[in-house]
Coordinates of C-alpha atoms in Angstrom, one line a residue:
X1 CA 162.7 69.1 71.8
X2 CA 165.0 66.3 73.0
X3 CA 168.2 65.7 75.1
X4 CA 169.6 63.3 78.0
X5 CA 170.0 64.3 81.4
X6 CA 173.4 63.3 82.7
X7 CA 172.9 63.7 86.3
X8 CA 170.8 65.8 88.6
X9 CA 171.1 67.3 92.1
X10 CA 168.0 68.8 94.2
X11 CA 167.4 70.5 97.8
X12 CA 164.4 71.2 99.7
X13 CA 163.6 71.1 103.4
X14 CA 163.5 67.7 104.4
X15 CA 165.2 66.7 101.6
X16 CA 168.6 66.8 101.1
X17 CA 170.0 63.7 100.0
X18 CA 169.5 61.9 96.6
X19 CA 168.2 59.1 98.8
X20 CA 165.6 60.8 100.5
X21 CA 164.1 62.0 96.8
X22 CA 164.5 59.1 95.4
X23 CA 162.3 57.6 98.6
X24 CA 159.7 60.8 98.1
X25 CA 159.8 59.8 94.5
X26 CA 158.8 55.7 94.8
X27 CA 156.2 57.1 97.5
X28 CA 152.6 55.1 96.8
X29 CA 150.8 58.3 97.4
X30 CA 149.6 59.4 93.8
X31 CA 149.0 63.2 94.3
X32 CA 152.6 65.2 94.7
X33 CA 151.8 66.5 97.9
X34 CA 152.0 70.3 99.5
X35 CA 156.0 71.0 100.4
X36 CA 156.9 71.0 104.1
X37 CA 157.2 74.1 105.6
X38 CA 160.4 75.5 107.1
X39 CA 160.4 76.9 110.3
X40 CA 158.9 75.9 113.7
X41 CA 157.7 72.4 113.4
X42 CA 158.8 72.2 109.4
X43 CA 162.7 70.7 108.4
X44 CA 165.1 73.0 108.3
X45 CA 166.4 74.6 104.8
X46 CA 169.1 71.9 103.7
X47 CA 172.9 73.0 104.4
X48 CA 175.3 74.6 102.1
X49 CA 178.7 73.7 102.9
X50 CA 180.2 74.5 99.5
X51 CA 179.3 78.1 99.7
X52 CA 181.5 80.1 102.1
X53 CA 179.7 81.3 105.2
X54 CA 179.7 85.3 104.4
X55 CA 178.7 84.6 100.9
X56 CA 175.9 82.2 102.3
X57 CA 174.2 84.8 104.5
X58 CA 174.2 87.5 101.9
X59 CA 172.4 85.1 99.5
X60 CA 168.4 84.6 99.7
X61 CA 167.2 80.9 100.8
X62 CA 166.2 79.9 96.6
X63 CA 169.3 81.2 95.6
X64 CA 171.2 80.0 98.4
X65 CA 170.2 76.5 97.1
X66 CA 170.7 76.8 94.0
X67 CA 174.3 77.9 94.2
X68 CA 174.7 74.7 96.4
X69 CA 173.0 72.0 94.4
X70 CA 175.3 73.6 91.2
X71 CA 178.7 73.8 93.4
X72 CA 178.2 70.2 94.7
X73 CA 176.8 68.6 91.1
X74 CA 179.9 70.1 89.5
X75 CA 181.9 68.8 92.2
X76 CA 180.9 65.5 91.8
X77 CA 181.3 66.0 87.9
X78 CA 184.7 67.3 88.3
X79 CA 185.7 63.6 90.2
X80 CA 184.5 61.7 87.3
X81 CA 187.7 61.1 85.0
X82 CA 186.8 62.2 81.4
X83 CA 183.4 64.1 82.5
X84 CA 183.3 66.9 79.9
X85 CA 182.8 70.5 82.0
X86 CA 179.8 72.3 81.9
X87 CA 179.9 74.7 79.1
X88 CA 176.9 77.0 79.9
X89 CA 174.4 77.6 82.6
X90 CA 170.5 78.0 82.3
X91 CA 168.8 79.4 85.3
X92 CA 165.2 79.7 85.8
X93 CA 162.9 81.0 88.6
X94 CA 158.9 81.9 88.5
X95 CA 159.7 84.8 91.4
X96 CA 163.4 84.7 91.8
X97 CA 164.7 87.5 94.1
X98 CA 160.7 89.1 94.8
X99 CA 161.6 89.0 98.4
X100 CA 164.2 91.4 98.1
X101 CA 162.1 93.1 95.5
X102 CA 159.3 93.8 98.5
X103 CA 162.0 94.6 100.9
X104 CA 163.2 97.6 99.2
X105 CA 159.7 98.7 98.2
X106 CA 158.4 98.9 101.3
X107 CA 161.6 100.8 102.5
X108 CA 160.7 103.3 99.6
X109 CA 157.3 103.6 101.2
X110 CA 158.6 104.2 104.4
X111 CA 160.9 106.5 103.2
X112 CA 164.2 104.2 105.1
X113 CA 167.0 103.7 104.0
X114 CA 167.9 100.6 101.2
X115 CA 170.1 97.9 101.5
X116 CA 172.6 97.9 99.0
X117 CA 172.3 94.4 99.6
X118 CA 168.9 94.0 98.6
X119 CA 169.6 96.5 95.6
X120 CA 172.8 94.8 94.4
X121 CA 171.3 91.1 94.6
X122 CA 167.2 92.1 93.6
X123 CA 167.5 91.5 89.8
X124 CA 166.3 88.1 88.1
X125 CA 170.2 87.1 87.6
X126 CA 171.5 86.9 90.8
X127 CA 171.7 83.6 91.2
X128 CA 173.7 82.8 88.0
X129 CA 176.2 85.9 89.0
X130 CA 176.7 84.1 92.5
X131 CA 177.2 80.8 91.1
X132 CA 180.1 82.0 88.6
X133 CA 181.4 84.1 90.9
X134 CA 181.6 81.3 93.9
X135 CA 182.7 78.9 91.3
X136 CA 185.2 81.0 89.6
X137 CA 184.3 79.9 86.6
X138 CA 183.5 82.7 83.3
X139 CA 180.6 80.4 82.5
X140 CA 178.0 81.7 79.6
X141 CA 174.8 82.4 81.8
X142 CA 170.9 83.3 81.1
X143 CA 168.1 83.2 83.4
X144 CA 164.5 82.9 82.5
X145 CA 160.8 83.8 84.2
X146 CA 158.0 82.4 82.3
X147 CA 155.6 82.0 85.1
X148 CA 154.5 78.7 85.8
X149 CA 156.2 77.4 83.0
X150 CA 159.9 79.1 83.7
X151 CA 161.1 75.6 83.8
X152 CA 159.7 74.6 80.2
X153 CA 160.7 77.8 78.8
X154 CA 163.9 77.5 80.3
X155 CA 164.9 74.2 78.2
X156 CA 164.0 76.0 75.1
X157 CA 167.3 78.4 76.3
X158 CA 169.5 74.9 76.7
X159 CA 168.4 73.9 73.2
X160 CA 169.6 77.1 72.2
X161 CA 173.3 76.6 73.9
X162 CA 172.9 72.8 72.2
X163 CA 172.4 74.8 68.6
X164 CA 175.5 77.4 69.4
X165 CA 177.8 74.2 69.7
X166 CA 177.5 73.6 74.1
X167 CA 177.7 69.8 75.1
X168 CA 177.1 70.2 78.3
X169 CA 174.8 72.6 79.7
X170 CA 173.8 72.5 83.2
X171 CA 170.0 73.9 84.5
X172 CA 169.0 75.4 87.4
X173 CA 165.4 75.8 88.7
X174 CA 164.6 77.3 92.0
X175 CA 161.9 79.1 94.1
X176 CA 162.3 80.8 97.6
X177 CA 159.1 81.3 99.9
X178 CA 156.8 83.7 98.1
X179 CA 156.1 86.4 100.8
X180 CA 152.4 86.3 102.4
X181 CA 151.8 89.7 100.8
X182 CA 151.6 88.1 97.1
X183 CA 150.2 85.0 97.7
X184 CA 146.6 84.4 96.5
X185 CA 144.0 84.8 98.5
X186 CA 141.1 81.9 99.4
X187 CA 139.2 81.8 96.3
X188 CA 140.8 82.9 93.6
X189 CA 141.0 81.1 91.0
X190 CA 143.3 83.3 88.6
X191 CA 145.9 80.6 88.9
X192 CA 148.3 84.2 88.8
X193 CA 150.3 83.3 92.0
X194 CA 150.6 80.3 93.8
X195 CA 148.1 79.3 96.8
X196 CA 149.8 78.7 100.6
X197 CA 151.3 76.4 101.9
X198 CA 154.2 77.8 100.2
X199 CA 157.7 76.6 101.1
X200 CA 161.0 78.2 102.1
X201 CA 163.1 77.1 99.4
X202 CA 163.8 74.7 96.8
X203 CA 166.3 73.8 93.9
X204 CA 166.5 71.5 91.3
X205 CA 169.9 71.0 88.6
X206 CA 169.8 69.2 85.6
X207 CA 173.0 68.3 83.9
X208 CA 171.8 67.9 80.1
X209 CA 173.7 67.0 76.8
X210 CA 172.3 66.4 73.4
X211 CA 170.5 63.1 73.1
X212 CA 167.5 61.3 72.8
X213 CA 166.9 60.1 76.2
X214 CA 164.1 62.9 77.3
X215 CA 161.8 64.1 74.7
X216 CA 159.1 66.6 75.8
X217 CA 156.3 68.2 73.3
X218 CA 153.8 71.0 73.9
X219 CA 150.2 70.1 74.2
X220 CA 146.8 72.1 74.1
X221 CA 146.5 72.6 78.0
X222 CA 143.7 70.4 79.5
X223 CA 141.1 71.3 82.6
X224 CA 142.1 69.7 85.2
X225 CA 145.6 69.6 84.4
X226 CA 147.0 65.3 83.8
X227 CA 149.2 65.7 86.3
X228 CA 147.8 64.9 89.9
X229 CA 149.1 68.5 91.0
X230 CA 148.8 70.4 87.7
X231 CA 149.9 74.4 87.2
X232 CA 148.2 75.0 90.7
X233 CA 150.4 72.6 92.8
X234 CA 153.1 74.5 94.9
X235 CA 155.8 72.4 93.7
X236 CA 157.6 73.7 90.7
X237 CA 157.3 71.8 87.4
X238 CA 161.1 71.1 88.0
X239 CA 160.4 69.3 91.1
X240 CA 157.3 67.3 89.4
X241 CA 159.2 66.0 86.3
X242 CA 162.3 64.9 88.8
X243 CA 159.5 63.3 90.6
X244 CA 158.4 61.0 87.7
X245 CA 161.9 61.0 86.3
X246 CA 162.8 58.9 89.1
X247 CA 160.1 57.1 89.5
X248 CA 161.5 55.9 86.3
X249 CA 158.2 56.8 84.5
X250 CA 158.3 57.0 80.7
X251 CA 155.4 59.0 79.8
X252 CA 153.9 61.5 82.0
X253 CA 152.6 65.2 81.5
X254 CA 152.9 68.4 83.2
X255 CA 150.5 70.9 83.5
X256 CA 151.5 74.2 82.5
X257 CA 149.6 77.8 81.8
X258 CA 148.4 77.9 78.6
X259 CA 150.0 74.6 77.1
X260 CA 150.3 71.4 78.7
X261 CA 154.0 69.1 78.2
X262 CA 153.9 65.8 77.2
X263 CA 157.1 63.6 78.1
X264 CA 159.1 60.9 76.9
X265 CA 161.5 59.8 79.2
X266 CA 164.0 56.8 79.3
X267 CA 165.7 56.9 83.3
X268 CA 169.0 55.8 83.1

């Protein structure tokens, strides 16, 4: 599987600028290490000023930004004279809207009342029907979950748009905090669910055409994983190939569930 990446766009707490990753990513440390934590003590989630305000507090944190790294990458796009425009949208999340999910189960439980809120914006598309919506644009839209490999799984999609004729296809991969009640707990080893630290929100979009400049193949997985995090590292695999992207590495793998992914990569 092969293609080039045409530009990119992330948010995290702490990060918010494509200086600041491109400073996390020529870091000397060798592990990717744990995510900060938002809240008291941690950076605040990154604002979203190209999402109106109403719209904004309706939205959960991971969708929140990735609405907002989409809006302000197409932005930017739309600037460029003789940019082609996105043709399709790819979205992929390991939990996507499981916060809301809990929410109403637990009011179920309870036996209160549900948000329609919580009910309208609790299934896995959410986030793509926000980001047309806010955009106003009638964009072709899928969204994946593939556990810890949603992100692999979710380029197989764009490959798909590149086969139906698309040139321009841009992919969103985001996580919001995974609530306490899911997360594993000490010892387990299952690699099911992610270990804490967690983190309140990232997003990661990836502007891809056909090409040649990123080639990524599937692997036998290995134990441990090659990369320094592997499948048990908090950070999604979106955020760990950005990492090495920039860091203008040319071969590196990522560690996935069953199968490992092997890349090829030539940073512009």
């Amino acid at each position: 599987m092969a293609f080039s990446l045409v530009d990119w766009n992330a948010l995290a707490p702490g990060r918010a600028t494509r200086e600041a990753w491109m400073e996390w990513a020529a870091s000397s440390a060798q592990d990717i290490p744990a995510p900060d934590v938002a809240g008291e003590g941690g950076p605040p989630l990154p604002k979203t000023p190209h999402i109106p305000m109403m719209a904004a507090r309706r939205m959960s944190p991971g969708t929140r930004l990735a609405v907002e790294a989409a809006l302000a990458l197409m932005e930017t796009r739309a600037a460029i004279p003789g940019a082609p425009p996105v043709d399709a949208l790819v979205f992929s999340s390991r939990h996507g809207e499981l916060e809301r999910t809990l929410q109403i189960i637990r009011n179920l439980a309870d036996g209160s009342e549900i948000s329609p809120t919580d009910f309208a914006m609790s299934v896995h598309n959410t986030a793509a029907g926000l980001l047309t919506i806010t955009a106003g644009a009638a964009l072709p839209a899928t969204s994946v979950a593939a556990g810890i490999d949603s992100f692999q799984q979710a380029l197989f999609e764009v490959a798909a748009f590149f086969e139906a004729g698309m040139q321009s296809v841009l992919l969103l991969d985001f996580e919001g905090r995974l609530p306490e009640f899911y997360r594993a707990q000490p010892g387990d080893t299952s690699g099911t669910l992610p270990p804490a630290p967690g983190f309140e929100a990232c997003a990661v979009a990836l502007l891809l055409r056909p090409g040649n400049d990123c080639r990524v193949t599937s692997l036998p997985a290995a134990n441990p994983a090659p990369d320094a995090a592997g499948a048990a590292s908090p950070w999604p695999q979106s955020v760990r190939f950005l990492r090495h992207y920039l860091a203008r590495r040319n071969r590196f793998t990522l560690g996935g569930d069953h199968r490992d992914w092997l890349w090829n990569c030539v940073a512009s």
